[in-house]
Amino acid sequence: MKRASIAISAMILLSGLLAGCGGNDAKTEGSSAAQATLKDGKYDPPITITIAKQQDENAGKYMEGESLNDNVLTRWGKENLGIDIQTTLLGGDASQYNTKLRLALTGSEKLPDVVPVYDTALASDLIQSGQVKEIGEDINKYMPERLKEIYKQFPTTFNPVVNDGKVYGMAIAPNLTEGEVMLIRQDWLDKLSLKAPTTIEEFEQVIAAFTEQDPDGNGKPDTYGFTFSGKDSYNTGWVSDPVMIFSAYTGKHLPGSWLEENGTLSYGSVAEGNKEALAKLRDWYTKGYLNKELATQGAWDALADFTEGKAGIIVGRPWLYGSVKDVEKNVDGAVIKVYPTINGVSGDKTYQSGQLNDGVFMFNKDFSNMEAFFLYYDKLYDAAFGTGDFKYGYAQGYDYDIVNEEVTFDPTQFNKPLTEVQGVGKMAFTKNTPSVDGAGKSYYDLANGASPDNGVLMRSNALDQTMKEGYVISYENSDALLPSAFNGPPTKTMQNSWAQLTTMEKEVFTKIIYSDEPLEAYDDFVKQWHDKGGEQITKEVNEWYANANKVDFMSQMGLK
Amino acid sequence: MAQLLGNPAAREKPEKKEKPEKLEKPLRNPWGKEIRKSWPLYLMCLPALVFVLIFAYGPMAGLVMAFQDYKPWLGMTGSAWIGMDNFARIFQYEESTQAIINTLIIAVCKIVIGIIVPIFMAILLSEIRNVGVKKSIQTLVYLPHFLSWVTVAGMMIDILGLDGGINHFLGSVFGTKPIFFLGDPELFRPTVIISDLWKNFGFSMIVYLATITGIDPSYYEAAEIDGATRRQQIRHVTLPSMLPMIIVIATLSLGSILDAGFDQIFNLYNPLVYSTGDIIDTYVYRSSLLNGQYGFGTAVGLFKSGISLVLIVISYRIAYKLANYKIF
């Protein structure tokens, strides 16, 4: 009796162990249903498209009773388009998702029909493995006109997915993301009778005054001018970075970014002017104008000093106002105002890194329903254009509601109040809701008298006034946004040496600012950078660029 | 466990028994009878054995990737062999060798201090008579072990900052200038080692406390009769009785000689202290930001395991030679 129970429990344990190792070979049904036809914008019989999904913290929340494969958007797709979206490969965070895609590369998981890829090395691996589809012709044939108009504006987004002139993917909802603006304590400016700075000299005067003339009037030298982070990067591109100061001296060469000039790419951190910028920052640091702990604080930590009323200036995207506006509550009389970034020493404006897309769509080589994909994708854009079914948002009661004939986006005011709006736009194949708002166009339109009559404009209109002003500035200066010209997979030498070079770069830059190394260390850095692989990498990056652009794929796809 | 291992009689017994048995029936298969007699026990072992085979030994086949330019779609059989290139990369630049040196220094200090301090504390605690005080101290020093490094590092950056609590205290009491604990290459290693000690010594102490509790009271009684003072009792009874456990812990911790604590360093370091604070794991982490370098990652892992194996074997031998003590 006792022996038998031991035996049984051992067998159960063992079978449990082995069951876990079993492959998932059961689910291999093809997705291309037999001869589905498109009638009046709807597939009959319905077809299924399988997708891969990286579910970030915002996308994974569903109403009670709804789930990944059965929610308001998937039901809408089935009913209105005859397209059933099934997520068959799901990853939580980026690394887990990428691991799953890599497993799909080895053949131990099936690659779904539509695969969003957020990693350039992985995209390149997928192309080399021959498991993804060439889609140039499909884009030409099936992409709706209004989407073509969007993709036409961003030819560089195709570079990472072009190989030998063939196109293996397309950017996910490309759109020029808003740029950075300067947030200043207006009450401090007023108290010291200063104007917002527009040049590097004025900037220096202002941060000197913020540090030395006791702008908060408490009689203690506990304030300073400018806070930013130097822990991870001097060019975060979103918040707490000093890239404006670098660009004032280097122009379009931004630290950590590649610039294309006359068909040649060069790396920003080793360009002319960086030394002058570092000299300036070093001088300011010594005089106490900057965040003393910028080396140990990440981008998000560096804004605390601004929120606490210790720092007077911070740079970031317009929504940064929402994160630091507590200072207006915490400190009596505090007022934040947004200004454009300063001009460079040459008189030209200062530039910033721009962002065009997060990831690319790729497709299983056996996927034959590109027309259906584009039909669905185009519909998702309705919310961005404020047209069709999605004029105000994707689903009433989920991401907007109409209460007393008024459209509201405040989830607590819904007919059935929610704590948070549902990210319906994230429930199909995009991680972020598609947008055509270019660096802040809707805000610009509103500021110029457009009436808020669709979802996009209404949403924009509902923001804080200061933030809206920030977006208008961002839109007006959108030509200052320079996406890095190198957006391909890491080159051969990069794989070996890039960590080396960036380590050296961060160390030298930070030590110069902290006066731990003489300013001349920069010249030495530039020399070493070239010797230790930088030169070879520059060559390889240029080869990649030439290769990506040797065929005019844009015309082939009808995107010219 | 300590008791069982530490008792010489318990170790010698099986050896004596085995020999005569083997002499009696040398050619018969001893397995058949043994299995018939106690097959349920073997069956109970089977799941664990299968588990180890699948999850520990199976993946070892993947080590060949360390010698390949591995491409997932080509697999381990199809990828190109590149010899020792991946290993050469570990030593390619002065920065990477510096990272190895940093790792060794930080790890060795952590191991040594991480053994001495808990022993010391355990002895001190065991001398406390009041059970309430003893238990509450034990719990208090034990708690930080359960905080994640992300949290602790966040607090440390605040407390150790130029405007932080420690500097405020030093400034107002001693009038010193603010010290940049996390931004000074010379202070970074001590900061890391001490904070690691603070976080973990309470946890390591538990094992030693258990060992002390398990010491036969008659030894102390005998010592007392012989007129030994408390200090002499510690020196001649407590410490020798703890020795086997100390050796076990020391030997096992040598296996982590190349683990200087990724979580901790990653959350605390910054470009100013790369020269003394960058360790192998953080260095590899930054390299592998350019994803998909399977071969290199495997090579680093294999390198670390290799060094650890060598060190464990050596220290095992030393422990046997010096203390005549066998762990396995």
mmCIF file of C-alpha atoms in Angstrom, chain B residues 117-126 128 132-147 152 194-209:
data_model
loop_
_atom_site.group_PDB
_atom_site.id
_atom_site.type_symbol
_atom_site.label_atom_id
_atom_site.label_comp_id
_atom_site.label_asym_id
_atom_site.label_seq_id
_atom_site.Cartn_x
_atom_site.Cartn_y
_atom_site.Cartn_z
ATOM 1 C CA VAL B 117 31.634 39.359 10.037
ATOM 2 C CA PRO B 118 28.722 36.892 10.255
ATOM 3 C CA ILE B 119 30.848 34.485 12.331
ATOM 4 C CA PHE B 120 31.796 37.283 14.670
ATOM 5 C CA MET B 121 28.216 38.470 14.952
ATOM 6 C CA ALA B 122 26.901 34.953 15.440
ATOM 7 C CA ILE B 123 29.267 34.381 18.355
ATOM 8 C CA LEU B 124 28.376 37.711 19.905
ATOM 9 C CA LEU B 125 24.677 37.034 19.524
ATOM 10 C CA SER B 126 24.941 33.560 20.981
ATOM 11 C CA ILE B 128 23.464 37.196 24.745
ATOM 12 C CA GLY B 132 13.972 38.552 23.542
ATOM 13 C CA VAL B 133 16.889 40.862 22.765
ATOM 14 C CA LYS B 134 18.670 38.107 20.876
ATOM 15 C CA LYS B 135 15.700 37.290 18.673
ATOM 16 C CA SER B 136 14.874 40.889 17.885
ATOM 17 C CA ILE B 137 18.449 41.713 16.903
ATOM 18 C CA GLN B 138 18.538 38.614 14.771
ATOM 19 C CA THR B 139 15.357 39.601 12.968
ATOM 20 C CA LEU B 140 16.433 43.185 12.478
ATOM 21 C CA VAL B 141 19.765 42.407 10.851
ATOM 22 C CA TYR B 142 18.162 39.670 8.814
ATOM 23 C CA LEU B 143 15.488 41.820 7.205
ATOM 24 C CA PRO B 144 17.546 43.821 4.646
ATOM 25 C CA HIS B 145 18.318 40.585 2.833
ATOM 26 C CA PHE B 146 14.783 40.605 1.500
ATOM 27 C CA LEU B 147 14.920 44.064 -0.038
ATOM 28 C CA VAL B 152 18.291 49.668 -1.716
ATOM 29 C CA ILE B 194 30.012 47.529 2.920
ATOM 30 C CA SER B 195 26.495 47.941 1.605
ATOM 31 C CA ASP B 196 26.496 44.343 0.456
ATOM 32 C CA LEU B 197 27.661 43.311 3.906
ATOM 33 C CA TRP B 198 24.931 45.359 5.566
ATOM 34 C CA LYS B 199 22.337 43.741 3.371
ATOM 35 C CA ASN B 200 23.436 40.134 3.673
ATOM 36 C CA PHE B 201 25.335 39.425 6.889
ATOM 37 C CA GLY B 202 22.180 38.840 8.880
ATOM 38 C CA PHE B 203 21.150 36.130 6.516
ATOM 39 C CA SER B 204 24.544 34.428 6.424
ATOM 40 C CA MET B 205 24.638 34.549 10.211
ATOM 41 C CA ILE B 206 21.726 32.162 10.569
ATOM 42 C CA VAL B 207 23.747 29.140 9.525
ATOM 43 C CA TYR B 208 26.440 29.901 12.068
ATOM 44 C CA LEU B 209 23.907 30.515 14.803
#
